[in-house]
GROMACS .gro file of C-alpha atoms in nm:
model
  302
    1UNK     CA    1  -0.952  -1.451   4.402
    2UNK     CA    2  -0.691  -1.189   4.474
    3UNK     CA    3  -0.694  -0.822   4.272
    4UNK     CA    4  -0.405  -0.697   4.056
    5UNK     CA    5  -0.251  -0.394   4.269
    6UNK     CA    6  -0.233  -0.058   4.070
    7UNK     CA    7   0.173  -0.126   4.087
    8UNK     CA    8   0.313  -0.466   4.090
    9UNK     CA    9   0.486  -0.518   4.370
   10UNK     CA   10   0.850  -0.498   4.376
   11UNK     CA   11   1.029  -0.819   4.337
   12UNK     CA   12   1.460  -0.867   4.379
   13UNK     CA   13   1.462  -1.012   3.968
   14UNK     CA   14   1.275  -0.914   3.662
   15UNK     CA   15   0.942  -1.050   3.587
   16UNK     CA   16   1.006  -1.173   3.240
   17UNK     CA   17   1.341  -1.344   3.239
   18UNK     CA   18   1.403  -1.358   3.655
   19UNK     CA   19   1.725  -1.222   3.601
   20UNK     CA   20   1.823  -1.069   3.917
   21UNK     CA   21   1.831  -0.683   3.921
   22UNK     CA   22   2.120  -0.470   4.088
   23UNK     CA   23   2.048  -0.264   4.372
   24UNK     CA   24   2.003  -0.002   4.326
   25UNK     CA   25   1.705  -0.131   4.119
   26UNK     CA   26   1.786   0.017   3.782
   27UNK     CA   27   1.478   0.126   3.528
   28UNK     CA   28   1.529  -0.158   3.275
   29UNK     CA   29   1.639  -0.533   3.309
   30UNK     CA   30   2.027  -0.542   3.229
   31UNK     CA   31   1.929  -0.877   3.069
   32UNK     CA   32   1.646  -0.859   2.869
   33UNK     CA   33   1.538  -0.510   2.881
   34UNK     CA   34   1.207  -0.476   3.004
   35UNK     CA   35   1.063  -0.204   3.282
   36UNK     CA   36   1.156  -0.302   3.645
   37UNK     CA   37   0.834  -0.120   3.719
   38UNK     CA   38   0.510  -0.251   3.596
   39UNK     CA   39   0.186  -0.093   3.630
   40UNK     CA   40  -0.158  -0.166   3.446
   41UNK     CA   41  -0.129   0.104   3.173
   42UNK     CA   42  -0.354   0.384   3.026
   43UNK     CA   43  -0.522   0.403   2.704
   44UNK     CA   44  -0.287   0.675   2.610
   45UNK     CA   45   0.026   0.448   2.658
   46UNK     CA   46  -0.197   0.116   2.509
   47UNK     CA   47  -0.261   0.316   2.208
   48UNK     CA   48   0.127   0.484   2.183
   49UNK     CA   49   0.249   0.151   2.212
   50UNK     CA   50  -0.005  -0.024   1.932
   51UNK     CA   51   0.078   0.271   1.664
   52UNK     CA   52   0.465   0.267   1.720
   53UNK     CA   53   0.492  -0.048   1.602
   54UNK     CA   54   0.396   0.091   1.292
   55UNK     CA   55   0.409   0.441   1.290
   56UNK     CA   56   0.697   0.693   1.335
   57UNK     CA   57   0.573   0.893   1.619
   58UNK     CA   58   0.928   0.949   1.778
   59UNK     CA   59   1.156   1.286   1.729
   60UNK     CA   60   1.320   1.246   1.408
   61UNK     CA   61   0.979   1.205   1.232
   62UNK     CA   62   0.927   1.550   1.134
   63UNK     CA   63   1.342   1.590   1.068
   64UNK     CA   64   1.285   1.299   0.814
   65UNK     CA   65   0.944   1.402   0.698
   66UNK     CA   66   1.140   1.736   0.575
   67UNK     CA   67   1.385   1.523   0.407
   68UNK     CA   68   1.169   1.311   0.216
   69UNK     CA   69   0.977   1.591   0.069
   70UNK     CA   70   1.252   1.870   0.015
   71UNK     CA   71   1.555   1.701  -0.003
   72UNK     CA   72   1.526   1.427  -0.285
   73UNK     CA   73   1.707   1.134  -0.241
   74UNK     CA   74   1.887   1.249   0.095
   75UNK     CA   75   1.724   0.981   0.290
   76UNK     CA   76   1.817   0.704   0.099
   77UNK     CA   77   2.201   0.814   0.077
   78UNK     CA   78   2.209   0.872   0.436
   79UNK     CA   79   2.081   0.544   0.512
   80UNK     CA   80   2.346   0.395   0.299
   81UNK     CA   81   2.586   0.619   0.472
   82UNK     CA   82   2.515   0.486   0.789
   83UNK     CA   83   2.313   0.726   0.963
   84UNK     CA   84   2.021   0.489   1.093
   85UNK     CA   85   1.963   0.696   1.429
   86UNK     CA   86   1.902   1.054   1.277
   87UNK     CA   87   1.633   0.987   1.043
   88UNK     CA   88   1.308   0.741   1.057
   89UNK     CA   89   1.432   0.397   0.930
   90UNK     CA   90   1.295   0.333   0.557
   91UNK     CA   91   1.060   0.042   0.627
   92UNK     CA   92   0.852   0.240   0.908
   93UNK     CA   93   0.893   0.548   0.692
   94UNK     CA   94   0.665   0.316   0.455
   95UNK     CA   95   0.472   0.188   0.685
   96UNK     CA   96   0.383   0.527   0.842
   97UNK     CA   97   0.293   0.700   0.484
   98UNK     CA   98   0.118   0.429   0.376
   99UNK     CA   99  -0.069   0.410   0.727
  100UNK     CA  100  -0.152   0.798   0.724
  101UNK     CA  101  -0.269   0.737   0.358
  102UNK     CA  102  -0.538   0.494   0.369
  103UNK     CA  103  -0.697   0.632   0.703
  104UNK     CA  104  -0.686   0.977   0.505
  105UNK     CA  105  -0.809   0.789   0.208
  106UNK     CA  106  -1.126   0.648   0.432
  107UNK     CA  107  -1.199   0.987   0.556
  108UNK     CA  108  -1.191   1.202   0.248
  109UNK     CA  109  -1.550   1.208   0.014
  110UNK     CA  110  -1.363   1.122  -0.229
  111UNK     CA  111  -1.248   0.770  -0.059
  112UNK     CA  112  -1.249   0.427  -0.199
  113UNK     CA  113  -1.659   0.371  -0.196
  114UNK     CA  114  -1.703   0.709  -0.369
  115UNK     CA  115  -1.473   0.602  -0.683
  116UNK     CA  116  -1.714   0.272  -0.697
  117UNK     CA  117  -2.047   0.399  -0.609
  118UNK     CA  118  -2.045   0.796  -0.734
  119UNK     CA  119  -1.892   0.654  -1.029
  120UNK     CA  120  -1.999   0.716  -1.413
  121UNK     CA  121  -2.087   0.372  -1.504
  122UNK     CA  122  -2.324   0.351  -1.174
  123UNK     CA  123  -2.541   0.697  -1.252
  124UNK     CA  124  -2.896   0.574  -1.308
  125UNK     CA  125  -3.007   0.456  -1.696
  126UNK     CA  126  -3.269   0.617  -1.853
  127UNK     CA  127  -3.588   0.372  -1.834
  128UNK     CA  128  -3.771   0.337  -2.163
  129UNK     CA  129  -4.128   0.156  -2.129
  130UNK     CA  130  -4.118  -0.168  -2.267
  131UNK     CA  131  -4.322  -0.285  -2.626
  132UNK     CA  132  -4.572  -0.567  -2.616
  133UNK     CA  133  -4.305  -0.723  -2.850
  134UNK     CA  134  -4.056  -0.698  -2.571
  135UNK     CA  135  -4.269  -0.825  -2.315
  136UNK     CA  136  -4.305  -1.142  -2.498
  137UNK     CA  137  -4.016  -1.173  -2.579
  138UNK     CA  138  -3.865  -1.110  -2.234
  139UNK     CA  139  -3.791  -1.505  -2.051
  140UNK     CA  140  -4.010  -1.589  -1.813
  141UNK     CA  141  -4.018  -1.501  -1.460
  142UNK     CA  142  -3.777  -1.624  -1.252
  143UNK     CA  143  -3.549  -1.735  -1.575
  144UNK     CA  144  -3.203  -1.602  -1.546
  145UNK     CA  145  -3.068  -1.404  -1.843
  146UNK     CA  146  -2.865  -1.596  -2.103
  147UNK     CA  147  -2.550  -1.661  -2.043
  148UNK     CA  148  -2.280  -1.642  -2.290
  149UNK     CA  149  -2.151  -2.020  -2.407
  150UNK     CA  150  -1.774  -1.930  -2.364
  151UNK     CA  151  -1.563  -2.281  -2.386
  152UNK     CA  152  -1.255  -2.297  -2.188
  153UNK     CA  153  -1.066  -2.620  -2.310
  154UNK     CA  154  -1.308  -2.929  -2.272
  155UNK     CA  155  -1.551  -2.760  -2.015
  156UNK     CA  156  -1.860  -2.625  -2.181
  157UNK     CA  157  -2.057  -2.392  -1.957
  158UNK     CA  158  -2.414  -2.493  -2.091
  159UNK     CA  159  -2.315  -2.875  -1.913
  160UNK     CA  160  -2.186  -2.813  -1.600
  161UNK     CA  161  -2.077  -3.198  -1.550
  162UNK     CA  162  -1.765  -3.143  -1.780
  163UNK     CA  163  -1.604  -2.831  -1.572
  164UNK     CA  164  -1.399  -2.915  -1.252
  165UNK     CA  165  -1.417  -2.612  -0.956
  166UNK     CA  166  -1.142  -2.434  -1.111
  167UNK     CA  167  -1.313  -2.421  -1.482
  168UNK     CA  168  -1.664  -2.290  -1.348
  169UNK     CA  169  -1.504  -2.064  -1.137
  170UNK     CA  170  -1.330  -1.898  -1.409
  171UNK     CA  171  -1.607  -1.882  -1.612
  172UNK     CA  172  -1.832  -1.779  -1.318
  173UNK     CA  173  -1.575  -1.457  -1.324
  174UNK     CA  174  -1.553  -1.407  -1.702
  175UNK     CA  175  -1.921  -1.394  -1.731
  176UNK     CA  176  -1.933  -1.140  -1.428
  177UNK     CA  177  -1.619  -0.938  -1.608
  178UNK     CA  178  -1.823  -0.965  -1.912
  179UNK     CA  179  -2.123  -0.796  -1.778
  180UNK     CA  180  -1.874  -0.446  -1.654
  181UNK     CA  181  -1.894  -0.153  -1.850
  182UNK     CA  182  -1.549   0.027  -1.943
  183UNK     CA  183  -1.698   0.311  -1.727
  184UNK     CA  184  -1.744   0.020  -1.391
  185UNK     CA  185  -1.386  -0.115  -1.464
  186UNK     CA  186  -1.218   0.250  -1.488
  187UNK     CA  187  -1.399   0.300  -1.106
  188UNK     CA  188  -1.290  -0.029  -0.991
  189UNK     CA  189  -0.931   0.050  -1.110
  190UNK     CA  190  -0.918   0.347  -0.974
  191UNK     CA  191  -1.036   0.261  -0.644
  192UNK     CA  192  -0.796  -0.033  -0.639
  193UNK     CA  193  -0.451   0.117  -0.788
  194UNK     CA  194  -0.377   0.263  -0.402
  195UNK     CA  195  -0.370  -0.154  -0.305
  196UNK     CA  196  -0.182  -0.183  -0.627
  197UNK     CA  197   0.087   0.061  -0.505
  198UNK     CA  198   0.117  -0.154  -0.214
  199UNK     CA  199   0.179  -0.466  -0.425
  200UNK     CA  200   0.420  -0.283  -0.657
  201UNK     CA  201   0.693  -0.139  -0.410
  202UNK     CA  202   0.915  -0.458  -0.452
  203UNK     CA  203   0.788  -0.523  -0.843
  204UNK     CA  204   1.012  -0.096  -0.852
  205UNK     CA  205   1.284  -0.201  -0.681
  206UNK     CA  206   1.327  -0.549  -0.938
  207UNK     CA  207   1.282  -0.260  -1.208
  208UNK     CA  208   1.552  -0.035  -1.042
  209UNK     CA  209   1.758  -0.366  -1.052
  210UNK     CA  210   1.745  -0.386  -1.387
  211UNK     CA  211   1.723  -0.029  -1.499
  212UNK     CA  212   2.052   0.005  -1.354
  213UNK     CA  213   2.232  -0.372  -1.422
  214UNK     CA  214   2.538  -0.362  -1.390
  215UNK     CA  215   2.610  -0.074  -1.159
  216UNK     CA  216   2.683  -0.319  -0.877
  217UNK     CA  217   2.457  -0.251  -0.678
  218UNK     CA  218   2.214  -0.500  -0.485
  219UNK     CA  219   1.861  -0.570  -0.498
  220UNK     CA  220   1.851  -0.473  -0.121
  221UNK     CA  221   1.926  -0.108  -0.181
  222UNK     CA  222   1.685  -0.076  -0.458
  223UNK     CA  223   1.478  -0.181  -0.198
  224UNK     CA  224   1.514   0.108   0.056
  225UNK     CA  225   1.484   0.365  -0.281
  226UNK     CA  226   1.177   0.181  -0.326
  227UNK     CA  227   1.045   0.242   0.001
  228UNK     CA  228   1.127   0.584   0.030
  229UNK     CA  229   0.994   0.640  -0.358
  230UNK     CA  230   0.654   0.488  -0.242
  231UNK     CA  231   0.645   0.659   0.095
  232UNK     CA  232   0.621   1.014  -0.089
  233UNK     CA  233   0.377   0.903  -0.326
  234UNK     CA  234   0.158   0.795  -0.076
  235UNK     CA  235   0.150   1.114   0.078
  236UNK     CA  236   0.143   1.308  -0.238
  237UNK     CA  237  -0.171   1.107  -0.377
  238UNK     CA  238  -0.391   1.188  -0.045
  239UNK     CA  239  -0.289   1.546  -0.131
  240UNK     CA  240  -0.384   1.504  -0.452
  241UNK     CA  241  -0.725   1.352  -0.375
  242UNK     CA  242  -0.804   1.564  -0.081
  243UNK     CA  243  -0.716   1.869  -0.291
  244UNK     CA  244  -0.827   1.726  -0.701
  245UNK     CA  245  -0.461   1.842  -0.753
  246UNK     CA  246  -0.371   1.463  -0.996
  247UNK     CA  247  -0.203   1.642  -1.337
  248UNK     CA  248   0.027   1.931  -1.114
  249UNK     CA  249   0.112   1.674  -0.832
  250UNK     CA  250   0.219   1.428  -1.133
  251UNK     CA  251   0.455   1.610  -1.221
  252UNK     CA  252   0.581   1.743  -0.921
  253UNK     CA  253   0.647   1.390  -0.822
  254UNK     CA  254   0.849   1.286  -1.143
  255UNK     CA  255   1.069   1.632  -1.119
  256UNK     CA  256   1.128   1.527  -0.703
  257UNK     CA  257   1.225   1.175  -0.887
  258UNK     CA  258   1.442   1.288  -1.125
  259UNK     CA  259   1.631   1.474  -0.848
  260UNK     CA  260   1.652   1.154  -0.652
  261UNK     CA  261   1.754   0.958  -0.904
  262UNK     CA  262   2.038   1.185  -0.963
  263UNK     CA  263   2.155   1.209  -0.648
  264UNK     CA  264   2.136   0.847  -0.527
  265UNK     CA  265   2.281   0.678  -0.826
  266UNK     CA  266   2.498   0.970  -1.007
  267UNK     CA  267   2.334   1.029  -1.305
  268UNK     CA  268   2.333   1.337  -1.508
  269UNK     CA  269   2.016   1.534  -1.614
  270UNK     CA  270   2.003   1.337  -1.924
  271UNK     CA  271   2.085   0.999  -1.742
  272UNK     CA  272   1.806   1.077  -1.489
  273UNK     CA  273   1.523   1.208  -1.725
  274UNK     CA  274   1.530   0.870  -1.995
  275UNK     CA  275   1.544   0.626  -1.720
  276UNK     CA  276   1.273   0.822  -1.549
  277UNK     CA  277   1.051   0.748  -1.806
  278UNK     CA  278   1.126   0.394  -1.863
  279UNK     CA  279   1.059   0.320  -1.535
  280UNK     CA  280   0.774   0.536  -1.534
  281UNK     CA  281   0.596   0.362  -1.850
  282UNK     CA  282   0.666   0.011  -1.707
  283UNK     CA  283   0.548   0.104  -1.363
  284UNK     CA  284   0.203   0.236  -1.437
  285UNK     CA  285   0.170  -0.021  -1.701
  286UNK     CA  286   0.261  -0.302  -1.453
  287UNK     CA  287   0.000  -0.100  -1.182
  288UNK     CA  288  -0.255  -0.113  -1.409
  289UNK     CA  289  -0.218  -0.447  -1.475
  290UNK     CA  290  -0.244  -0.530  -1.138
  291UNK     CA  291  -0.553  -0.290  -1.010
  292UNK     CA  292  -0.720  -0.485  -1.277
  293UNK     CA  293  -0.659  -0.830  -1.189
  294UNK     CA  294  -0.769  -0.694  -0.838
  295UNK     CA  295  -1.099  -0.563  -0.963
  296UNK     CA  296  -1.148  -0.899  -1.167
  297UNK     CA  297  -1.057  -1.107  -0.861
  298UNK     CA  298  -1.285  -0.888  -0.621
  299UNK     CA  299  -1.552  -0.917  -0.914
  300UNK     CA  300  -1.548  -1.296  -0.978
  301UNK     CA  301  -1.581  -1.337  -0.580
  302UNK     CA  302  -1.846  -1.068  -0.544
   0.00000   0.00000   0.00000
């Protein structure tokens, strides 16, 4: 059984395609593009190669990490403008925020688990010894508690024969929903509106669509405003975690919007600030909707 050498040995055509290489042998395949020389690699160029697939490690990262955050709206125009070499493109701009995000996210003390388990609703209840009338009245050991009798068209949870898989699993997570506090589904919410964000970048851009009908514009370059939108929030919500910073970084974030609202679509101050709003009412109103059916999903299948 023969040994890989520490460098492939040098052949007259490329590896992957055989195309045959000039001479003198040049650094890439003229036909498909891959390295003429091959060696096993490191960790270090394993693990460069793994996170530039989805995160902007190259030069203009930090160019277009200034732009996102100081100069509102600049990416997105320059994009449109043509200039796809100086800056990060917008999809790994999103990828990388919301990358750097949720590995802060996991780090931080205040991370997902703490929102669920630290919680109000899960701080320990006061015990209060129990009467000899509630010990007879309590069920017997081993009963389960009763459940609520909730019909759902002609299934009727206390006879399990009339409910098909879909009808007992919906009652199997309304009875779970049911037994939440307000306190348990604020946590869960919480803890679940980053995923949400995730879920809402192209829900924004179908709001920009409409928000700004008629303007001519296509769904595709809401798209990239989207992604550039989301990518600062990301960044500014792990700032605002790390540092309990929510109400001031709110409001930072709509003013930076405003700006790049103006600047990509031509608004005026006045233009900019009402459609600001709207889409700020529907958006959190659409993210909340969808953090909760998250926690109810995650809660039926807990």
């Amino acid at each position: 059984m023969s040994h890989s050498a520490p460098h492939a040995p040098e052949l007259p055509y490329c590896r992957n395609c055989h195309y045959t290489l000039a001479v003198p042998r040049p650094v890439y395949c003229g036909h498909c593009g891959q390295e003429t020389d091959l060696h096993p690699p490191s960790v270090r160029e394993m693990l460069t190669e793994y996170l530039g697939h989805y995160v902007a490690l190259d030069g203009p990262l930090w160019r277009t990490l200034w732009a996102l955050i100081c100069l509102p709206g600049l990416l997105t125009n320059a994009y449109f403008h043509g200039a796809r070499r100086r800056y990060v493109l917008p999809l790994r701009v999103y990828l990388s925020a919301s990358f750097v995000f949720f590995v802060g996210w996991a780090l931080l003390p205040q991370g997902p688990t703490q929102f669920i388990e630290a919680g109000p609703s899960t701080q320990a209840e006061t015990v209060v010894p129990a009467t000899t009338k509630d010990r007879n009245e309590a069920p017997a050991s081993g009963a389960s508690a009763p459940r609520r009798n909730t019909q759902i068209g002609d299934c009727d949870p206390a006879r399990p024969q009339s409910c098909n898989a879909v009808e007992r699993w919906v009652d199997g997570a309304m009875h779970k929903a049911a037994q939440m506090t307000l306190e348990q589904w604020k946590a869960r919410a919480r803890a679940l509106a980053p995923y949400a964000m995730l879920a809402m970048q192209p829900v924004f851009a179908a709001l920009l669509l409409l928000t700004f009908a008629g303007s001519g514009r296509r769904y595709a370059e809401h798209f990239v405003f989207s992604l550039h939108s989301h990518s600062l929030w990301f960044l500014a919500l792990l700032l605002a975690i790390a540092a309990s910073l929510e109400g001031s970084l709110l409001m930072a974030v709509f003013a930076h919007g405003l700006v790049a609202l103006r600047r990509v679509y031509g608004l005026g101050w006045w233009g900019a600030l009402w459609r600001g709003l709207v889409l700020s009412c529907l958006y959190f109103v659409l993210l909340a909707m969808v953090a909760t059916a998250f926690a109810l999903l995650i809660a039926a299948t807990a």
